[in-house]
Amino acid sequence: ISKAIELDPDNNDYILEKASLHLRVGQAEQALEIMEKLVAIMPDDPDVQRLTGISYLRCNDKENACEHLSQARILGDELVESIIEQSCR
């Protein structure tokens, strides 16, 4: 994925996938670092909001996690509802 980003550094889908990979291998802090940058430039993307929220959850920051997960729901993300039910109530 790093090579793909190197070849097309403006492709935010590659950057989002890199953050997702970090989460999958237990590197939440690295994922959150990437997601904080992406959410700043793509605040209206529900996938970005959801993954940012999940990154915050994995870093034990429930307040910020729930804020981003709620924003993902507002933006129409249907996948986020169960995460909110489990983590934000």
mmCIF file of C-alpha atoms in Angstrom:
data_model
loop_
_atom_site.group_PDB
_atom_site.id
_atom_site.type_symbol
_atom_site.label_atom_id
_atom_site.label_comp_id
_atom_site.label_asym_id
_atom_site.label_seq_id
_atom_site.Cartn_x
_atom_site.Cartn_y
_atom_site.Cartn_z
ATOM 1 C CA ILE A 1 0.000 0.000 0.000
ATOM 2 C CA SER A 2 2.936 2.321 0.665
ATOM 3 C CA LYS A 3 4.053 1.915 -2.941
ATOM 4 C CA ALA A 4 0.556 2.749 -4.197
ATOM 5 C CA ILE A 5 0.535 5.899 -2.053
ATOM 6 C CA GLU A 6 3.977 6.797 -3.338
ATOM 7 C CA LEU A 7 2.749 6.485 -6.933
ATOM 8 C CA ASP A 8 -0.523 8.347 -6.284
ATOM 9 C CA PRO A 9 -0.134 10.419 -3.105
ATOM 10 C CA ASP A 10 -3.406 12.286 -3.648
ATOM 11 C CA ASN A 11 -5.498 9.107 -3.669
ATOM 12 C CA ASN A 12 -7.269 9.253 -0.330
ATOM 13 C CA ASP A 13 -8.679 5.742 -0.790
ATOM 14 C CA TYR A 14 -5.144 4.350 -0.548
ATOM 15 C CA ILE A 15 -4.479 6.402 2.562
ATOM 16 C CA LEU A 16 -7.749 5.209 4.123
ATOM 17 C CA GLU A 17 -6.791 1.609 3.353
ATOM 18 C CA LYS A 18 -3.402 2.112 5.002
ATOM 19 C CA ALA A 19 -5.117 3.282 8.187
ATOM 20 C CA SER A 20 -7.479 0.308 8.020
ATOM 21 C CA LEU A 21 -4.521 -2.041 7.716
ATOM 22 C CA HIS A 22 -2.890 -0.455 10.756
ATOM 23 C CA LEU A 23 -6.073 -1.125 12.735
ATOM 24 C CA ARG A 24 -6.217 -4.740 11.560
ATOM 25 C CA VAL A 25 -2.720 -5.434 12.874
ATOM 26 C CA GLY A 26 -3.240 -3.661 16.185
ATOM 27 C CA GLN A 27 -1.485 -0.384 15.396
ATOM 28 C CA ALA A 28 -4.257 1.952 16.509
ATOM 29 C CA GLU A 29 -2.004 4.939 17.186
ATOM 30 C CA GLN A 30 -0.627 4.853 13.632
ATOM 31 C CA ALA A 31 -4.143 4.503 12.237
ATOM 32 C CA LEU A 32 -5.360 7.438 14.305
ATOM 33 C CA GLU A 33 -2.512 9.624 13.114
ATOM 34 C CA ILE A 34 -3.526 8.956 9.510
ATOM 35 C CA MET A 35 -7.246 9.347 10.221
ATOM 36 C CA GLU A 36 -6.847 12.703 11.959
ATOM 37 C CA LYS A 37 -5.270 14.033 8.761
ATOM 38 C CA LEU A 38 -7.937 12.494 6.528
ATOM 39 C CA VAL A 39 -10.875 13.702 8.595
ATOM 40 C CA ALA A 40 -9.499 17.241 8.357
ATOM 41 C CA ILE A 41 -9.671 17.141 4.553
ATOM 42 C CA MET A 42 -12.700 14.823 4.170
ATOM 43 C CA PRO A 43 -15.053 15.673 7.050
ATOM 44 C CA ASP A 44 -18.179 14.764 5.075
ATOM 45 C CA ASP A 45 -17.078 11.215 4.255
ATOM 46 C CA PRO A 46 -18.917 8.710 6.472
ATOM 47 C CA ASP A 47 -16.220 6.047 6.006
ATOM 48 C CA VAL A 48 -13.570 8.475 7.201
ATOM 49 C CA GLN A 49 -15.678 9.457 10.209
ATOM 50 C CA ARG A 50 -16.355 5.794 11.077
ATOM 51 C CA LEU A 51 -12.739 4.723 10.825
ATOM 52 C CA THR A 52 -11.641 7.774 12.808
ATOM 53 C CA GLY A 53 -14.119 6.823 15.512
ATOM 54 C CA ILE A 54 -12.913 3.229 15.572
ATOM 55 C CA SER A 55 -9.316 4.441 15.778
ATOM 56 C CA TYR A 56 -10.182 6.584 18.794
ATOM 57 C CA LEU A 57 -11.969 3.626 20.404
ATOM 58 C CA ARG A 58 -8.900 1.440 19.991
ATOM 59 C CA CYS A 59 -6.838 4.219 21.592
ATOM 60 C CA ASN A 60 -9.263 4.286 24.554
ATOM 61 C CA ASP A 61 -10.637 7.751 23.777
ATOM 62 C CA LYS A 62 -14.370 7.116 24.040
ATOM 63 C CA GLU A 63 -15.427 10.764 23.907
ATOM 64 C CA ASN A 64 -13.751 11.499 20.569
ATOM 65 C CA ALA A 65 -14.694 8.050 19.269
ATOM 66 C CA CYS A 66 -18.388 8.588 19.900
ATOM 67 C CA GLU A 67 -18.270 12.059 18.382
ATOM 68 C CA HIS A 68 -16.891 10.707 15.093
ATOM 69 C CA LEU A 69 -19.118 7.631 15.108
ATOM 70 C CA SER A 70 -22.165 9.854 15.607
ATOM 71 C CA GLN A 71 -21.027 12.054 12.746
ATOM 72 C CA ALA A 72 -20.695 8.965 10.529
ATOM 73 C CA ARG A 73 -24.291 8.039 11.401
ATOM 74 C CA ILE A 74 -25.484 11.571 10.549
ATOM 75 C CA LEU A 75 -23.716 11.248 7.195
ATOM 76 C CA GLY A 76 -25.658 8.054 6.457
ATOM 77 C CA ASP A 77 -23.313 5.269 7.574
ATOM 78 C CA GLU A 78 -25.563 2.354 8.491
ATOM 79 C CA LEU A 79 -22.671 0.127 9.611
ATOM 80 C CA VAL A 80 -21.861 2.327 12.565
ATOM 81 C CA GLU A 81 -25.084 1.800 14.530
ATOM 82 C CA SER A 82 -23.986 -1.396 16.286
ATOM 83 C CA ILE A 83 -20.651 0.161 17.234
ATOM 84 C CA ILE A 84 -22.453 3.134 18.765
ATOM 85 C CA GLU A 85 -24.818 0.824 20.646
ATOM 86 C CA GLN A 86 -21.895 -1.150 22.104
ATOM 87 C CA SER A 87 -19.478 1.674 22.815
ATOM 88 C CA CYS A 88 -21.298 4.972 23.233
ATOM 89 C CA ARG A 89 -24.218 4.293 25.538
#
